[in-house]
Short mmCIF file of C-alpha atoms in Angstrom, two decimals:
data_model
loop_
_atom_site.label_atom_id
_atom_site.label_comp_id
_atom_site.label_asym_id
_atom_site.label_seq_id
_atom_site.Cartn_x
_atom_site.Cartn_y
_atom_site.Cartn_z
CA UNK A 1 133.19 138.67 295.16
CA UNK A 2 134.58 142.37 295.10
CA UNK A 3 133.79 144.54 298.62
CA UNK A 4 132.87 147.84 298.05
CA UNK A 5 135.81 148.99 299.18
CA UNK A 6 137.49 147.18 296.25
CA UNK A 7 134.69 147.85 293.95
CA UNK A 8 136.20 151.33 294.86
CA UNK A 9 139.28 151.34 294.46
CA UNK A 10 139.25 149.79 290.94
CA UNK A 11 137.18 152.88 289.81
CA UNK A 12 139.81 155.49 291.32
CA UNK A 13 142.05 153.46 289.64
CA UNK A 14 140.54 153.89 286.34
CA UNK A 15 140.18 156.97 286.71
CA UNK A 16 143.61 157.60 287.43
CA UNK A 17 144.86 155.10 284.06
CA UNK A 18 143.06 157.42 282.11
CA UNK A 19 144.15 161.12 283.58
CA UNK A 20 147.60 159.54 282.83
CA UNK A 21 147.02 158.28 279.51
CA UNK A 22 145.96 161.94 278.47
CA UNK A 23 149.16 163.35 280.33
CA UNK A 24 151.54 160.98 278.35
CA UNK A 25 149.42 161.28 274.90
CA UNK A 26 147.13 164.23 274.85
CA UNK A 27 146.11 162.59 271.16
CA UNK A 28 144.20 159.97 272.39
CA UNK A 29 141.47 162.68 273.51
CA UNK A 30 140.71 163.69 269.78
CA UNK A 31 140.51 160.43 268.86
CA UNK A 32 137.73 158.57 271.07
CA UNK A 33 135.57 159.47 274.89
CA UNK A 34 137.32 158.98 277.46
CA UNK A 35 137.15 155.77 279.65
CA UNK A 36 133.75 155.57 282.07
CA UNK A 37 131.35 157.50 279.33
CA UNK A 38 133.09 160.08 281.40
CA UNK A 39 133.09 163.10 278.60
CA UNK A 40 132.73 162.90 274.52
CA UNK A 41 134.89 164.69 271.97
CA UNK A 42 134.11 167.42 269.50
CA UNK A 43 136.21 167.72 266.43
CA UNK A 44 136.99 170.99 265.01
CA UNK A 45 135.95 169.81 261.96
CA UNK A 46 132.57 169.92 262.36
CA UNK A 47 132.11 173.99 261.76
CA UNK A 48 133.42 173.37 258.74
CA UNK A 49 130.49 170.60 257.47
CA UNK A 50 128.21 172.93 259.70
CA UNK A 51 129.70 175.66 256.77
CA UNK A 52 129.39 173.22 253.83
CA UNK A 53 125.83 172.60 254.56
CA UNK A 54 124.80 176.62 254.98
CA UNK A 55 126.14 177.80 251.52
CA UNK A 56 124.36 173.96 250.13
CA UNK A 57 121.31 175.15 251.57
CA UNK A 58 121.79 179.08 250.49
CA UNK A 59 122.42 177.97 246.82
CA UNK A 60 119.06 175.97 246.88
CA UNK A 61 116.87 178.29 248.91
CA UNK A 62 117.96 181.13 246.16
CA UNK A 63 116.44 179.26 243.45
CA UNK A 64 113.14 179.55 245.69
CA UNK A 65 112.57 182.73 245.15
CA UNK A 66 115.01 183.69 242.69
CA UNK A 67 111.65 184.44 240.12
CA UNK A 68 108.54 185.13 241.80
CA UNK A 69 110.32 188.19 242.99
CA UNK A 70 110.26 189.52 239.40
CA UNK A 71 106.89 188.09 238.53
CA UNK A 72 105.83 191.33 236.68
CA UNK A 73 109.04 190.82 234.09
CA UNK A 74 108.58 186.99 233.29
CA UNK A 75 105.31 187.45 232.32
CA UNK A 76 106.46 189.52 229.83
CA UNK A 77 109.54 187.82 228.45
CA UNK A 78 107.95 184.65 228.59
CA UNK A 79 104.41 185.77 227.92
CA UNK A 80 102.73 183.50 230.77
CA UNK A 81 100.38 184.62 233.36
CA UNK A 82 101.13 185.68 237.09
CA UNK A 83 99.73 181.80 238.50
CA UNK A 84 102.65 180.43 236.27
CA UNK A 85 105.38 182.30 237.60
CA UNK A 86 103.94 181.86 241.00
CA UNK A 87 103.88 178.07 240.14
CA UNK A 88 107.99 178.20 240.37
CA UNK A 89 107.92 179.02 243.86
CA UNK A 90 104.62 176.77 245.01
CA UNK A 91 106.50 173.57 243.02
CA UNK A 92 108.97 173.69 246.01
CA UNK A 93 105.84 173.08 247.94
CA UNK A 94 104.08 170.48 245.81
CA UNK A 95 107.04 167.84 245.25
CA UNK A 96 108.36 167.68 248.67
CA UNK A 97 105.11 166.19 250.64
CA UNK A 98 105.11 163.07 248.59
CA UNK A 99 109.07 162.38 248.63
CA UNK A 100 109.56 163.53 252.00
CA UNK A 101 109.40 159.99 253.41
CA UNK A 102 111.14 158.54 251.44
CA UNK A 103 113.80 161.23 251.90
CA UNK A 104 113.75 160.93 255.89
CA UNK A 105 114.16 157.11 255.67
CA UNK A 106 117.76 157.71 253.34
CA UNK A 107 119.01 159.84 255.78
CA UNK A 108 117.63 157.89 258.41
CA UNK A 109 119.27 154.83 257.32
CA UNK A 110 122.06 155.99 255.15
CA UNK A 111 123.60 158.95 256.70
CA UNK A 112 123.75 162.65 256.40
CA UNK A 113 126.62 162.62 253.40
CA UNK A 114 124.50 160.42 250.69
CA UNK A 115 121.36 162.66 251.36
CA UNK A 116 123.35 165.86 250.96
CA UNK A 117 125.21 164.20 248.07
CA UNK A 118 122.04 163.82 246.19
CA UNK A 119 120.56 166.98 247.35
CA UNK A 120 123.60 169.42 246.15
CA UNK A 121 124.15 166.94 243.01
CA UNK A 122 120.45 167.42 241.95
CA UNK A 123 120.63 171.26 242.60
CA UNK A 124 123.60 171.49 240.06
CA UNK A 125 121.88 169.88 237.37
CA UNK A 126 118.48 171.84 237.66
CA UNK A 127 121.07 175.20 237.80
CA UNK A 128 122.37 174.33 234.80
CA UNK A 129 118.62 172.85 233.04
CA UNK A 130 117.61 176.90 233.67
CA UNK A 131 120.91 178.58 231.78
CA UNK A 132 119.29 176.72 228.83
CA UNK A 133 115.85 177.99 229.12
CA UNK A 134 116.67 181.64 228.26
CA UNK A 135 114.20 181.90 225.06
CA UNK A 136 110.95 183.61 225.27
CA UNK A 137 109.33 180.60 224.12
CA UNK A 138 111.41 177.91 226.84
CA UNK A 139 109.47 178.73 230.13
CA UNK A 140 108.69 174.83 229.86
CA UNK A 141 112.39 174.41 230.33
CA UNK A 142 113.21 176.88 233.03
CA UNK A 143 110.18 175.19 235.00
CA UNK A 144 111.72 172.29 234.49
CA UNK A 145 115.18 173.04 236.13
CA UNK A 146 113.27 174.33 238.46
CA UNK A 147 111.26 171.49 239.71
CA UNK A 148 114.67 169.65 240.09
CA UNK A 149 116.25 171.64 242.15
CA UNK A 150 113.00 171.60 244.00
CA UNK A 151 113.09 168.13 244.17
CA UNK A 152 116.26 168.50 245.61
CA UNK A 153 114.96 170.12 248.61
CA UNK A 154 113.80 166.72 250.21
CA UNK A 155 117.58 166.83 251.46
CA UNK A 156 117.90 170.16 253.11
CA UNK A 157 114.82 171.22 255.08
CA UNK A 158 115.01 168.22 257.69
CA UNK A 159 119.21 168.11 258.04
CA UNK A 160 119.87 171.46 260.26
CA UNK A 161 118.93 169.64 263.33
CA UNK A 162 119.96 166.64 262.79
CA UNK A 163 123.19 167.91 262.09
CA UNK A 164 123.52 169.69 265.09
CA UNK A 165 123.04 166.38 267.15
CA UNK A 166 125.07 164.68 265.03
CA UNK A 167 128.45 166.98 265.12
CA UNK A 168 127.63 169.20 268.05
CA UNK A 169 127.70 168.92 272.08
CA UNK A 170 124.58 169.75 273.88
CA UNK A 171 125.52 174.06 275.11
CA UNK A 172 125.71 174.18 270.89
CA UNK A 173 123.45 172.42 269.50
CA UNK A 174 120.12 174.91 269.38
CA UNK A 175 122.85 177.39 267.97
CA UNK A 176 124.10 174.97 265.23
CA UNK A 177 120.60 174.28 264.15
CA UNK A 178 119.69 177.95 263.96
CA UNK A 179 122.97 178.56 261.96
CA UNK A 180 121.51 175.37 259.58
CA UNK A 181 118.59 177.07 259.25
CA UNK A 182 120.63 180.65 258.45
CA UNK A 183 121.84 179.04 255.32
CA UNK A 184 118.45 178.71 254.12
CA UNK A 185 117.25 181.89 255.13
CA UNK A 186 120.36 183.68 253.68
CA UNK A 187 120.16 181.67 250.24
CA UNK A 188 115.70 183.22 250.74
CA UNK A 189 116.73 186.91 250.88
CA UNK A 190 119.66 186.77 248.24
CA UNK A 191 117.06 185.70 245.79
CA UNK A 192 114.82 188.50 247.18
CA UNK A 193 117.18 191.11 245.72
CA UNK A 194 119.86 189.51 243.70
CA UNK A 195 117.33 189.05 240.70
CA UNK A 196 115.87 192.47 240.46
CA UNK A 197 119.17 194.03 240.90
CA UNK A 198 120.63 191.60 237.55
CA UNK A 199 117.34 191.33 235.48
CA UNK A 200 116.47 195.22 234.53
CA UNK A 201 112.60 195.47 233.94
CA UNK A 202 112.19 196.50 229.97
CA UNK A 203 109.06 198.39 228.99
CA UNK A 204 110.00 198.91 225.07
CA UNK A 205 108.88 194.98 223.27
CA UNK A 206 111.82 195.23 221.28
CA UNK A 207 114.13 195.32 224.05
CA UNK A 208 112.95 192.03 225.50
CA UNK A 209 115.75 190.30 224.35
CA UNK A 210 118.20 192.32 227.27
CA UNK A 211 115.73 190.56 230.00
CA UNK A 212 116.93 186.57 227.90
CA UNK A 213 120.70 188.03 228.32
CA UNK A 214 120.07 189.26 232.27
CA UNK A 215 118.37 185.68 232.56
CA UNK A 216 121.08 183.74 231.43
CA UNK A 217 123.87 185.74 233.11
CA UNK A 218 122.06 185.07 236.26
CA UNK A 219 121.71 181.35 235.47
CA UNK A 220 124.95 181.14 234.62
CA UNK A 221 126.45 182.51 237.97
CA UNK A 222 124.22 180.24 239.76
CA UNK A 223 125.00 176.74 237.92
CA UNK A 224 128.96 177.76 238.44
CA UNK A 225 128.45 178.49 242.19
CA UNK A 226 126.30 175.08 242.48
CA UNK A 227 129.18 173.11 240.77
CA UNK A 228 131.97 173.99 242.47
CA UNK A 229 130.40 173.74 245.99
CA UNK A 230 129.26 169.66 244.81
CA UNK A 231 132.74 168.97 244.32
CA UNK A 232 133.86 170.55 247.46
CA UNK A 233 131.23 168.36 249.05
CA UNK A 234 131.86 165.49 246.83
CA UNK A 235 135.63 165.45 248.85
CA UNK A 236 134.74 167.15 251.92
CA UNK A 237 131.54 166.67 253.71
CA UNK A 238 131.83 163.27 256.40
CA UNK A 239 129.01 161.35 257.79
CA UNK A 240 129.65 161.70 261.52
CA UNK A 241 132.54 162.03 263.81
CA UNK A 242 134.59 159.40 264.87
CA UNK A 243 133.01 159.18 267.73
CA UNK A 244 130.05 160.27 269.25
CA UNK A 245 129.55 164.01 270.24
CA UNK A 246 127.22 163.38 273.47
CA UNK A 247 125.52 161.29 275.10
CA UNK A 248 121.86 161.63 273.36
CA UNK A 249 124.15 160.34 270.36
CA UNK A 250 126.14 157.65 271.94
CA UNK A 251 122.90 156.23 273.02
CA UNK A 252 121.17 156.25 269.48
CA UNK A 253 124.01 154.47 267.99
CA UNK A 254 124.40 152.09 270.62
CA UNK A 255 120.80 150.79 270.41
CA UNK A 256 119.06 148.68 267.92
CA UNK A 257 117.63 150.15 265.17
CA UNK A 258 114.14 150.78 264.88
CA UNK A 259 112.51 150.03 261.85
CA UNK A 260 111.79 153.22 260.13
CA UNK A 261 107.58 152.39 260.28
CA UNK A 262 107.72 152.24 263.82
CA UNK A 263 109.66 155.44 264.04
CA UNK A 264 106.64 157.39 261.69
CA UNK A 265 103.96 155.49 264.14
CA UNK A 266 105.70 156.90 267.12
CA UNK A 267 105.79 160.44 266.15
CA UNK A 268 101.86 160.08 265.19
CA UNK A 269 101.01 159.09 268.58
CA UNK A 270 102.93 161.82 270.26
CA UNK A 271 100.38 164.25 270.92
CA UNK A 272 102.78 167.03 271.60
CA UNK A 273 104.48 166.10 268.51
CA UNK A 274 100.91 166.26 266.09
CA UNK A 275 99.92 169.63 267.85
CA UNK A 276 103.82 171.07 266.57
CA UNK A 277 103.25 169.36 263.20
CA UNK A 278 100.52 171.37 262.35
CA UNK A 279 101.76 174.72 264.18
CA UNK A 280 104.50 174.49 262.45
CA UNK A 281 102.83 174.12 258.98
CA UNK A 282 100.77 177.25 259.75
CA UNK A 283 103.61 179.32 260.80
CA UNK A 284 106.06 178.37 257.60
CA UNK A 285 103.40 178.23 255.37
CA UNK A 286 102.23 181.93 256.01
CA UNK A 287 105.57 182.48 255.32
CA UNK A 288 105.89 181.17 252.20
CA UNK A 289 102.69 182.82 251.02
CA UNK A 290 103.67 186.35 251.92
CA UNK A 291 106.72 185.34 250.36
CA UNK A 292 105.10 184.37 246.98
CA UNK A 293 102.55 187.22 247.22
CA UNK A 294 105.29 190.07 247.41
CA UNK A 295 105.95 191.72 244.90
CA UNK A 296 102.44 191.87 243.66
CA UNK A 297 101.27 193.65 246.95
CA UNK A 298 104.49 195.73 247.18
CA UNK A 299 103.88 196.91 242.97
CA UNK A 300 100.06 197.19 243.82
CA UNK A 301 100.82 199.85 246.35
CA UNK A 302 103.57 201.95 245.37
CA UNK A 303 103.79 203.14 241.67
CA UNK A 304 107.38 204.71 240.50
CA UNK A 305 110.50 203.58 238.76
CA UNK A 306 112.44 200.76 240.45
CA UNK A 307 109.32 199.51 242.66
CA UNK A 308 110.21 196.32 241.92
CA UNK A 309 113.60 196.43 243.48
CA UNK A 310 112.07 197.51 246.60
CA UNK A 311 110.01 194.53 246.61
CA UNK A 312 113.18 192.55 246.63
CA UNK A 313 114.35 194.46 249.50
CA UNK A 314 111.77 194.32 251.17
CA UNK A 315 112.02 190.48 251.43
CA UNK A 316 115.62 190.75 251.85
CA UNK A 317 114.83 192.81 255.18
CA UNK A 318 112.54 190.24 255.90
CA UNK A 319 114.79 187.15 255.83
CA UNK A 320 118.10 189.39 257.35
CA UNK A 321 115.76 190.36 260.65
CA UNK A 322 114.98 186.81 260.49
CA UNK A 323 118.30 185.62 260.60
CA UNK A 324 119.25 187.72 263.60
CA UNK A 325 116.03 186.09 264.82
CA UNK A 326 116.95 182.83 264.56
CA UNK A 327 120.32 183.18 265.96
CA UNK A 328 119.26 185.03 269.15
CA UNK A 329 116.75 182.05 269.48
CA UNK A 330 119.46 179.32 269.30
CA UNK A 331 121.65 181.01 271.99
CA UNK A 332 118.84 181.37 274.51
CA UNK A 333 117.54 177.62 274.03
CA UNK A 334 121.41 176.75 274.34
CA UNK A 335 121.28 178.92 277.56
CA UNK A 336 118.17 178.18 279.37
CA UNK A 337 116.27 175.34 277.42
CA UNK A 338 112.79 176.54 277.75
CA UNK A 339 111.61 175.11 274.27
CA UNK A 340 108.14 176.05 275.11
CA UNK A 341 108.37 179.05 276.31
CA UNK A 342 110.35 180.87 273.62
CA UNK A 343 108.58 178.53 270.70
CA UNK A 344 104.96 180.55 272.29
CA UNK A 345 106.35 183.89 272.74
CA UNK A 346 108.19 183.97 269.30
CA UNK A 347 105.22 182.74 267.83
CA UNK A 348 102.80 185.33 269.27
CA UNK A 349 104.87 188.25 268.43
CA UNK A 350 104.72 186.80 264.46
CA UNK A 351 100.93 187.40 264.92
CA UNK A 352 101.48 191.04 266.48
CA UNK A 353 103.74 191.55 263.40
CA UNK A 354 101.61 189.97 261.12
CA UNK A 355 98.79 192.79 262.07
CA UNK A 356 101.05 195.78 261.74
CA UNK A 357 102.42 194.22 258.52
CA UNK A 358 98.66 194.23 257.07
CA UNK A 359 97.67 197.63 257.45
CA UNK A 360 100.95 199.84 257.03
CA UNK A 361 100.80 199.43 252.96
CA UNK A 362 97.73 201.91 252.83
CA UNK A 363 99.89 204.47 254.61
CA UNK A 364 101.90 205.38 251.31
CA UNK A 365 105.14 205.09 252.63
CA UNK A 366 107.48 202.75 252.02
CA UNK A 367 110.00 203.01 254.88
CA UNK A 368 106.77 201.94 257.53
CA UNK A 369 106.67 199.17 255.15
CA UNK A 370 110.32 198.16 255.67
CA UNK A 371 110.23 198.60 259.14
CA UNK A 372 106.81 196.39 259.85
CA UNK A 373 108.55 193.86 257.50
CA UNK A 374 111.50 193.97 259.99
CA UNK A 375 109.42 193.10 263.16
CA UNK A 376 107.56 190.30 260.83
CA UNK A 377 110.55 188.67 259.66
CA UNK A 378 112.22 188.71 263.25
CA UNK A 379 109.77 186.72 264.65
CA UNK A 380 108.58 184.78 261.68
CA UNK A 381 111.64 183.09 259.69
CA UNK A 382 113.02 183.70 263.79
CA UNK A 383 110.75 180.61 264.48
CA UNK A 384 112.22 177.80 262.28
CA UNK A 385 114.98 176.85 264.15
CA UNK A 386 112.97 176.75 267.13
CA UNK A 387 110.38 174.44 265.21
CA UNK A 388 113.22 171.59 264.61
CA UNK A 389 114.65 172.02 268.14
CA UNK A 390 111.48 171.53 269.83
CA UNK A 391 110.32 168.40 267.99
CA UNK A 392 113.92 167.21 268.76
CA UNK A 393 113.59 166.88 272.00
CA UNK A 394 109.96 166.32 272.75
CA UNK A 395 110.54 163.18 270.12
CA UNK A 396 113.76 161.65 270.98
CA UNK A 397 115.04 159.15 270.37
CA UNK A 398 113.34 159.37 266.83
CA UNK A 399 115.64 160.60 264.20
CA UNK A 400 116.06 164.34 264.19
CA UNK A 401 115.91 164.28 260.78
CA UNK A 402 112.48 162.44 260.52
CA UNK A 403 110.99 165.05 263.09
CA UNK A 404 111.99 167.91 261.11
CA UNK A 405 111.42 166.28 257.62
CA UNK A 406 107.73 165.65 258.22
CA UNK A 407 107.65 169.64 259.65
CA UNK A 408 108.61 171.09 256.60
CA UNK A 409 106.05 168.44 255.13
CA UNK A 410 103.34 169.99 256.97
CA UNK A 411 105.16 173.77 256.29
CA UNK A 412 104.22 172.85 252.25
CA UNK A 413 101.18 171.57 252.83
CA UNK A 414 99.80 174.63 254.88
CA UNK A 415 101.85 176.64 252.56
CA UNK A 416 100.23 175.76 249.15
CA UNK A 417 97.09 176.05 251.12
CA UNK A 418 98.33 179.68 252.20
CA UNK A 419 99.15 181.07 249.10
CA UNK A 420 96.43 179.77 246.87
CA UNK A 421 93.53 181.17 249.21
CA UNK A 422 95.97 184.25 249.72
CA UNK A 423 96.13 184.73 245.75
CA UNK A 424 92.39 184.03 245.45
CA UNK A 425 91.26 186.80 248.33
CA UNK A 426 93.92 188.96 246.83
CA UNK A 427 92.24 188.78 243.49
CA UNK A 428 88.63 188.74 244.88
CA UNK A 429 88.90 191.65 247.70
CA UNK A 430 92.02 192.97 248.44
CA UNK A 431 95.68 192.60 249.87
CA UNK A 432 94.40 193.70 253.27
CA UNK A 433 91.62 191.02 253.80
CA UNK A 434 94.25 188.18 252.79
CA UNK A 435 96.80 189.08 254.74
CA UNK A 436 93.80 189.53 257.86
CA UNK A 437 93.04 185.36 257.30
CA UNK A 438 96.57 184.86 257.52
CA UNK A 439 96.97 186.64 260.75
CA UNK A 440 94.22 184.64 261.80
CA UNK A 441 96.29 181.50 261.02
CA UNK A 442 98.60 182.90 263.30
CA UNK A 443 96.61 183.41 265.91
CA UNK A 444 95.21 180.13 265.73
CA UNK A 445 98.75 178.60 265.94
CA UNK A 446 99.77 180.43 268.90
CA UNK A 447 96.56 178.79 271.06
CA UNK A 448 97.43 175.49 269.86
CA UNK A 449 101.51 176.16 270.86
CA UNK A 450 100.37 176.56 274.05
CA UNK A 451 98.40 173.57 274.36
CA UNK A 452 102.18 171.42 273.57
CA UNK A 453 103.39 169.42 277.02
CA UNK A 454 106.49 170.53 277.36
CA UNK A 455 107.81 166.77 277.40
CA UNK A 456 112.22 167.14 277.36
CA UNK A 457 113.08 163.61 276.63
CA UNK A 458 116.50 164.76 275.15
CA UNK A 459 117.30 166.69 277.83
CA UNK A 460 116.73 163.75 280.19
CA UNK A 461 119.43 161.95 278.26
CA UNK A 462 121.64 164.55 278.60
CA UNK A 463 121.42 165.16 282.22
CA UNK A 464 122.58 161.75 282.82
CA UNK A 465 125.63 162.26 281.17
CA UNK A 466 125.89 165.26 283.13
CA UNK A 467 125.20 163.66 286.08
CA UNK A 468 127.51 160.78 285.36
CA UNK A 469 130.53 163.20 284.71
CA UNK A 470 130.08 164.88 288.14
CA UNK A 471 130.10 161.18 289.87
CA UNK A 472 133.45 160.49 287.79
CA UNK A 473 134.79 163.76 288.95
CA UNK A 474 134.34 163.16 292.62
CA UNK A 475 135.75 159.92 292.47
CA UNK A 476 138.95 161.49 291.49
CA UNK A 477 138.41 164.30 294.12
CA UNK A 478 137.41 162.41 296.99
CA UNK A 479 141.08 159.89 295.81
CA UNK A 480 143.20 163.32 295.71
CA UNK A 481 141.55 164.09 299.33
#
């Protein structure tokens, strides 16, 4: 049996193998961790799947919104009523609480590349389904490209964070999930204002026929875009690295696999977890029902030529603040980790922006409007990155990509729920008493954020890799001595 002066010197002496190894072949680093769990490599190669994935998510996320933001010129051309156009955006809602578990266990068990595989393959054929549905009498067809591409959505919402863990070390991986999330909320706000600037609003009946030709121009562009990025992922987007990218990871892979029943039955009896779930819900799905609502409150308001494309800006604003949001948000979790902390305070300013969002439309003016939508946005789409991150580490070691899958799931559920009582007060009383129960949503949320134990089981993991490099590096220090 060893001493532990032996037992010493056979660790300086690995330690000392490997610095010389990396001297002699500075290769071998890129290749696999060093000896001793002692650091783990990040490949270069990971912004660009980090890439792939944002202008994936962007080209699905456009489709979202890409016609309830000209609701007042479909029901023209295609002579249906306002709940039928709304329907495009909600069926983004409806489809993905059934097949989100189903979704979570593929890329739970199969891997981030088949998921985003389907996901892109199924948003190029529902691109395509809608350049065919350009007749006034083919809504049935444009609906149903668009519940495709919807469907395809079960394979974007829940990837940004799991992603990030995936690829990423620890200092990036809030910002890598909020740039995930960007790609969403940058595909959001191009279909805010792409569409009304391409499909020009015709009041004369017999010049309907220019809104089929804007229609299918803008189909067209869309179902191009949607191929060529499925073949770049078809030959470009990988799994995983080569070898793990921390520690949180190492460990996951290194572990038996959990069944994925038991994984679903552990994130129900996390309390923390349930209490996110449904803030979470609230939060997006107010979102998605101001969203929806739009450009009927924005056309309600403000009567003059080219109203409409100020609606679209207006939710363009919204998403861009958001984005800056969002970003802001990933570099201060990556700086300080206070999850709770800057989940609560992001969501109580949504509520503060939520109020001055409400009553600013009576003013007359449209530039308060763009500037309340601003401070909403900011906080509000600023909140979804934070959402995933959260649940990621007050969950681990689930799969980040079951955690944030059964958010978004709660995030349609609340938003269906959002938007139909938000179109039903809007059509019973007015824009100003819907928009007042949503900001009561808010509020509620915010009470219940703070009720979350702020339980950091990934951060635990990490700090013993952190930990475990600092013991390496004395080792060598203390040999050098």
């Amino acid at each position: 049996m060893m001493t532990r002066e032996e037992d010493m010197c056979v660790e300086e002496l690995v330690f000392l193998i490997d610095k010389l190894v990396q001297v002699i072949d500075p290769q071998k680093d890129s290749e696999k961790p060093a000896v001793g769990n002692e650091e783990y490599t990040v490949y270069t190669r990971r912004w660009f799947i980090l890439a792939l994935f944002v202008f994936y998510s962007a080209s699905n996320a456009f489709q979202w919104t890409q016609l309830v933001i000209i609701t007042s010129i479909l029901e023209k051309y295609y002579s249906v009523s306002t709940l039928h156009v709304y329907w495009t955006s909600m069926i983004y809602m409806v489809v993905y609480i059934p097949l989100i578990l189903p979704a979570s266990w593929l890329l739970d068990k199969k891997g981030l590349r088949l998921g985003v595989l389907l996901g892109s393959a199924g948003t190029c054929l529902g691109s395509w389904l809608k350049v065919f549905s350009t007749g006034p009498d083919q809504f049935w067809l444009t609906f149903l490209g668009q519940t495709v591409v919807a469907v395809s959505q079960i394979f974007i919402l829940g990837i940004p964070a799991q992603l990030a863990a995936t690829w990423f070390p620890p200092n990036q991986m809030s910002s890598a999930t909020s740039i995930g999330v960007f790609g969403n909320q940058l595909g959001i706000a191009l279909g805010f204002v792409l569409p009304a600037l391409v499909v020009r609003d015709e009041e004369d009946p017999e010049q309907y026929g220019l809104i089929g030709g804007d229609l299918f121009r803008m189909f067209l562009a869309v179902a191009i875009f949607t191929s060529v990025l499925f073949l770049t992922i078809v030959f470009g987007f990988k799994d995983q690295p080569p070898t793990p990218s921390n520690r949180a990871q190492d460990m996951k892979q290194n572990s038996a696999d959990e069944s994925y029943l038991t994984s679903i039955k552990n994130l129900c009896l996390n309390p923390g977890y349930i209490l996110l779930l449904t803030t979470y819900g609230m939060n997006v799905g107010v979102f998605y029902a101001i969203s929806t609502l739009l450009n009927t409150t924005v056309v309600a308001h403000f009567k003059y030529e080219g109203v409409t494309e100020d609606a679209g800006r207006i939710g363009l604003v919204i998403v861009c603040c958001g984005m800056a949001g969002s970003m802001l948000c990933g570099i201060i979790l990556d700086k300080t980790h206070s999850y709770k902390a800057t989940t609560l305070t992001v969501y109580f300013f949504s509520f503060i922006g939520m109020i001055f969002y409400t009553f600013t439309f009576r003013f007359g003016h449209i530039e308060i409007v763009y500037f309340t939508s601003a401070l909403l946005g900011f906080f509000m789409t600023g909140y979804l990155p934070l959402g995933f991150e959260f649940a990621a580490e007050i969950t681990y070691p689930e799969s980040e990509g079951t955690s944030s899958g059964l958010l978004n799931a709660s995030a349609q559920v609340f938003g269906i729920f959002c938007t139909m009582f938000g179109e039903w007060l809007y059509r019973v009383t007015d824009d100003r008493i819907a928009n007042s129960c949503l900001a009561g949503i808010l509020l509620i949320g915010t009470v219940m954020t703070a009720l979350i134990k702020p339980d950091y089981r990934r951060q635990k993991a990490l700090n013993i890799e952190d930990k475990q490099i600092t013991e390496s590096k004395e080792v060598g220090s203390s040999y050098i001595a």
